[in-house]
XYZ file of C-alpha atoms in Angstrom:
341
model
C -71.200 16.218 -19.616
C -72.004 14.030 -16.698
C -70.095 14.772 -13.517
C -68.791 11.901 -11.399
C -69.665 11.992 -7.747
C -68.360 9.735 -4.971
C -69.980 8.920 -1.732
C -67.956 9.475 1.462
C -66.981 5.797 1.646
C -66.100 5.629 -2.065
C -64.022 8.783 -1.835
C -62.147 7.364 1.118
C -61.433 4.143 -0.775
C -60.290 6.069 -3.825
C -57.922 8.173 -1.688
C -56.494 5.018 -0.171
C -55.890 3.502 -3.616
C -54.159 6.660 -4.848
C -51.983 6.851 -1.717
C -50.997 3.215 -2.088
C -50.147 3.766 -5.744
C -48.038 6.795 -4.915
C -46.291 4.922 -2.105
C -45.566 2.021 -4.414
C -44.239 4.377 -7.098
C -42.046 6.214 -4.559
C -40.689 2.959 -3.149
C -39.979 1.734 -6.662
C -38.125 4.936 -7.467
C -36.083 4.595 -4.283
C -35.191 1.001 -5.130
C -34.162 2.098 -8.623
C -31.914 4.845 -7.238
C -30.344 2.445 -4.734
C -29.752 -0.108 -7.482
C -28.223 2.552 -9.727
C -25.950 3.784 -6.917
C -24.903 0.222 -6.138
C -24.169 -0.451 -9.804
C -22.180 2.792 -10.039
C -20.094 1.831 -6.997
C -19.535 -1.665 -8.376
C -18.223 -0.085 -11.572
C -16.123 2.475 -9.627
C -14.188 4.278 -10.855
C -15.947 5.545 -13.961
C -13.933 8.771 -14.313
C -10.494 10.158 -13.374
C -9.499 10.362 -9.702
C -7.793 13.410 -8.224
C -5.035 12.685 -5.705
C -4.211 15.791 -3.678
C -0.619 16.052 -2.443
C -0.345 18.960 0.032
C 3.299 19.596 -0.874
C 5.138 20.790 -4.014
C 6.336 18.526 -6.788
C 9.804 17.053 -6.415
C 9.753 16.108 -2.730
C 9.559 12.678 -1.119
C 5.770 12.727 -0.769
C 5.366 13.691 -4.418
C 7.661 10.859 -5.502
C 5.598 8.373 -3.490
C 2.278 9.592 -4.939
C 3.446 9.663 -8.554
C 5.062 6.224 -8.341
C 1.843 4.670 -7.034
C -0.495 6.739 -9.235
C 1.254 5.717 -12.439
C 0.572 2.010 -11.942
C -2.777 2.482 -10.178
C -4.069 4.302 -13.263
C -3.254 1.272 -15.409
C -4.813 -1.183 -12.990
C -8.164 0.581 -12.520
C -8.541 1.829 -16.082
C -8.912 5.468 -15.073
C -6.309 8.188 -14.745
C -5.177 9.050 -11.222
C -4.113 12.696 -11.431
C -1.634 13.955 -8.836
C -2.692 17.464 -7.826
C 0.018 19.322 -5.864
C -1.557 21.866 -3.503
C 1.256 23.205 -1.290
C 1.042 25.988 1.258
C 0.026 26.685 4.818
C 2.180 23.912 6.213
C 0.074 21.337 4.275
C -3.154 22.870 5.635
C -4.351 24.166 2.241
C -4.214 20.801 0.492
C -5.595 18.825 3.425
C -8.495 21.228 3.919
C -9.318 21.082 0.203
C -9.501 17.296 0.388
C -11.548 17.345 3.599
C -14.236 19.454 1.921
C -14.392 17.435 -1.311
C -17.413 15.195 -2.043
C -17.033 11.795 -0.301
C -17.465 9.838 -3.518
C -14.036 8.242 -3.892
C -12.910 10.610 -6.629
C -10.723 12.726 -4.343
C -7.842 11.174 -2.419
C -5.379 12.826 -0.047
C -1.776 11.826 0.481
C -1.739 12.292 4.240
C 1.527 13.051 6.022
C 2.824 13.281 9.569
C 2.113 17.004 9.315
C -1.465 16.833 7.997
C -2.627 14.114 10.378
C -0.417 14.173 13.471
C 1.505 17.427 13.888
C -1.044 20.051 12.814
C -3.519 18.869 15.449
C -1.364 20.355 18.214
C 0.564 22.922 16.193
C -2.144 24.961 14.439
C -4.485 26.910 16.705
C -7.372 27.181 14.245
C -7.084 24.129 12.047
C -9.896 24.320 9.438
C -10.292 20.553 9.241
C -10.419 17.714 11.767
C -7.689 15.125 10.990
C -9.853 12.315 12.415
C -13.510 13.255 11.854
C -13.089 14.654 8.330
C -11.249 11.691 6.811
C -11.529 7.954 6.315
C -8.122 6.185 6.297
C -7.331 3.729 3.508
C -3.763 2.603 4.171
C -0.308 3.751 5.197
C 1.902 3.427 2.099
C 5.347 4.745 3.013
C 7.698 5.585 5.850
C 10.481 7.986 4.924
C 13.474 8.083 7.288
C 15.187 11.458 7.369
C 18.832 12.370 7.115
C 20.647 15.549 8.107
C 22.470 17.174 5.203
C 24.623 20.301 5.098
C 26.087 22.617 2.488
C 29.765 21.817 1.753
C 30.764 25.373 2.725
C 29.882 24.576 6.345
C 33.127 23.258 7.902
C 31.648 20.048 9.341
C 31.983 16.384 8.409
C 29.602 14.853 10.941
C 26.710 15.696 13.238
C 29.160 15.924 16.135
C 31.061 18.596 14.193
C 27.825 20.490 13.514
C 26.879 20.435 17.203
C 30.310 21.710 18.227
C 30.229 24.482 15.612
C 26.690 25.539 16.508
C 27.666 25.847 20.166
C 30.467 28.218 19.190
C 28.181 30.199 16.889
C 24.753 30.459 18.591
C 22.066 31.999 16.387
C 24.357 32.102 13.337
C 23.516 28.781 11.686
C 20.257 28.434 9.722
C 18.363 25.230 9.008
C 15.658 24.812 6.376
C 12.414 22.866 6.588
C 9.458 22.095 4.352
C 7.260 24.345 6.487
C 6.330 25.307 10.032
C 5.472 22.225 12.025
C 6.754 19.770 9.430
C 8.560 16.648 10.625
C 11.906 18.106 9.529
C 11.174 21.383 11.304
C 10.519 19.490 14.529
C 13.639 17.415 13.883
C 15.683 20.618 13.888
C 13.949 21.776 17.048
C 14.655 18.427 18.718
C 18.333 18.824 17.827
C 18.345 22.311 19.351
C 16.701 21.016 22.533
C 18.830 17.880 22.963
C 22.174 19.536 22.192
C 21.397 22.950 23.701
C 21.735 24.819 20.395
C 20.227 27.999 18.980
C 20.114 27.228 15.289
C 17.598 29.384 13.401
C 14.642 27.842 11.570
C 13.828 28.942 8.001
C 10.558 27.457 6.675
C 9.841 26.794 2.986
C 6.815 25.550 1.050
C 8.134 22.067 0.427
C 11.335 20.093 -0.031
C 12.175 21.392 -3.509
C 12.478 25.114 -2.618
C 14.218 24.266 0.672
C 16.791 22.122 -1.107
C 17.264 24.808 -3.767
C 18.335 27.353 -1.146
C 20.427 24.781 0.705
C 22.267 23.922 -2.513
C 22.831 27.648 -3.056
C 24.237 28.062 0.459
C 21.431 30.376 1.606
C 20.863 28.051 4.590
C 23.414 25.726 6.134
C 21.643 22.414 6.827
C 18.310 20.637 6.999
C 16.565 17.424 7.961
C 15.158 15.860 4.816
C 13.793 12.619 3.477
C 16.300 10.613 1.469
C 14.702 10.621 -2.046
C 15.173 14.308 -2.980
C 18.569 14.652 -1.264
C 20.260 11.414 -2.326
C 21.360 12.538 -5.830
C 22.959 15.665 -4.353
C 24.732 13.652 -1.657
C 26.122 11.287 -4.288
C 27.293 14.206 -6.465
C 28.972 15.930 -3.526
C 26.794 19.022 -3.664
C 25.481 18.160 -0.199
C 27.142 16.419 2.725
C 25.234 13.767 4.701
C 25.859 14.070 8.442
C 23.554 11.527 10.085
C 20.434 9.394 9.763
C 17.700 10.743 12.042
C 16.402 7.281 12.771
C 16.945 4.407 15.185
C 18.734 2.395 12.513
C 20.948 3.119 9.537
C 19.661 3.336 5.977
C 20.413 0.568 3.487
C 21.016 3.283 0.876
C 23.669 4.965 3.020
C 24.977 2.127 5.201
C 28.092 4.047 6.199
C 26.127 6.987 7.569
C 25.794 6.859 11.388
C 22.516 7.519 13.185
C 21.892 10.582 15.334
C 22.322 8.427 18.452
C 25.735 7.325 17.199
C 26.589 10.972 16.569
C 25.993 12.325 20.050
C 22.309 13.241 19.712
C 20.247 10.342 21.132
C 16.522 10.851 20.930
C 16.689 13.058 17.846
C 14.577 10.979 15.484
C 12.467 12.416 12.690
C 10.725 10.367 10.065
C 8.000 11.299 7.639
C 5.225 9.000 6.504
C 2.576 8.966 3.824
C -0.834 7.382 3.725
C -3.941 7.465 1.572
C -7.208 8.911 2.901
C -10.574 9.956 1.477
C -13.141 12.454 2.782
C -15.261 11.074 5.613
C -18.538 9.554 4.493
C -17.159 7.682 1.502
C -19.040 4.396 0.941
C -17.440 1.377 2.576
C -17.344 -0.581 -0.663
C -15.349 2.201 -2.341
C -12.934 2.309 0.610
C -12.523 -1.463 0.298
C -11.994 -1.177 -3.451
C -9.295 1.488 -3.028
C -7.555 -0.532 -0.325
C -7.517 -3.624 -2.526
C -6.253 -1.796 -5.615
C -3.576 0.210 -3.790
C -2.462 -2.928 -1.958
C -2.067 -4.775 -5.254
C 0.021 -1.918 -6.657
C 2.248 -1.745 -3.563
C 3.094 -5.445 -3.907
C 4.435 -5.024 -7.431
C 8.271 -5.169 -7.600
C 8.225 -2.254 -10.023
C 6.551 -0.093 -7.386
C 7.838 -1.388 -4.056
C 11.349 -1.851 -5.440
C 11.371 1.584 -7.009
C 10.297 3.214 -3.760
C 12.838 1.233 -1.737
C 15.646 2.231 -4.099
C 14.684 5.865 -3.506
C 14.994 5.549 0.269
C 11.316 4.915 1.000
C 10.098 2.010 3.123
C 6.947 0.691 1.360
C 4.184 -0.095 3.858
C 0.665 -1.497 3.740
C -1.898 -1.506 6.553
C -5.610 -2.011 7.052
C -7.754 1.130 7.429
C -8.103 0.312 11.138
C -4.356 -0.060 11.616
C -3.751 3.228 9.837
C -6.299 4.970 12.089
C -4.542 3.603 15.196
C -1.166 4.696 13.803
C -2.449 8.249 13.282
C -3.680 8.318 16.872
C -0.303 7.211 18.252
C 1.636 9.645 16.053
C -0.624 12.525 17.111
C 0.187 11.824 20.759
C 3.921 11.487 20.061
C 4.221 14.737 18.133
C 2.065 16.632 20.625
C 4.868 16.147 23.155
C 7.497 17.396 20.680
C 5.434 20.453 19.739
C 4.888 21.302 23.388
C 8.561 20.947 24.354
C 9.752 22.930 21.320
C 7.281 25.756 21.862
C 6.416 25.722 18.152
C 3.037 27.246 17.307
C 1.246 28.423 14.192
C -1.611 30.948 14.538
């Protein structure tokens, strides 16, 4: 069989042709992959979305997520599955979301704790609230109220303050976890009124309310949604709204300022975030779809009737809000001396 031989110049030309062909093939493959990725994002979502809630089922944050997820699932044609991951003062759920693939199929319901309080409260936070997440929108602000067990002989916040001064270290208040907004609310009350009430942390609103209803603890700061049915039934007594203004759901309930504790304000909030690095078009898609859901009377009205103030922001506005809340709570954490190792 004859063997083909190339001169130096011919071999060089042949090498050039092969290199060009390979380069063209590689470029074509890259263009194909880019086109496929673009098409996939345009069709997003093509499978179920997991929405991590770093608190147990039954609390205010869970109510917000499930109310939105139910209608969002219908609108986007894919199921949005609420995945409750409580523990560690919301650190476990937030860290899980931070380390998820940034493909738009994992959302986090961020809270004041995950994205404002933990930054100054937790010494070794395993995630960065700013660098590890991309904000989508703030969706809810949840004013808090102070509720007590009926066995505690008080009818108002003023009564509670007077009783606590007579019984230092004998009155226990529950919270949804160390460093939570309601924990810091209790610490603010101690600081402002000169009290020594004892903090008892729980893993969420549901277990905290369970022990409060059983009389194992005497009072707590809590969002309105999980406590309202118990207030209406008389199983809990509402003492004050920990906000600058009264709640439309409990218009007769005075604020903390009206009850002798000015400056004691504690409100929770919820927002939607995705892991950092998510494509901008997916972030835009999520913002558009969640915004459309929030504007529906069946969603906004349902949240409002549960004591939640529905809210919608741009991703940039939400990022600025997180920054301001982080600074605000850093001062509260420092003055209270609260710390989680």
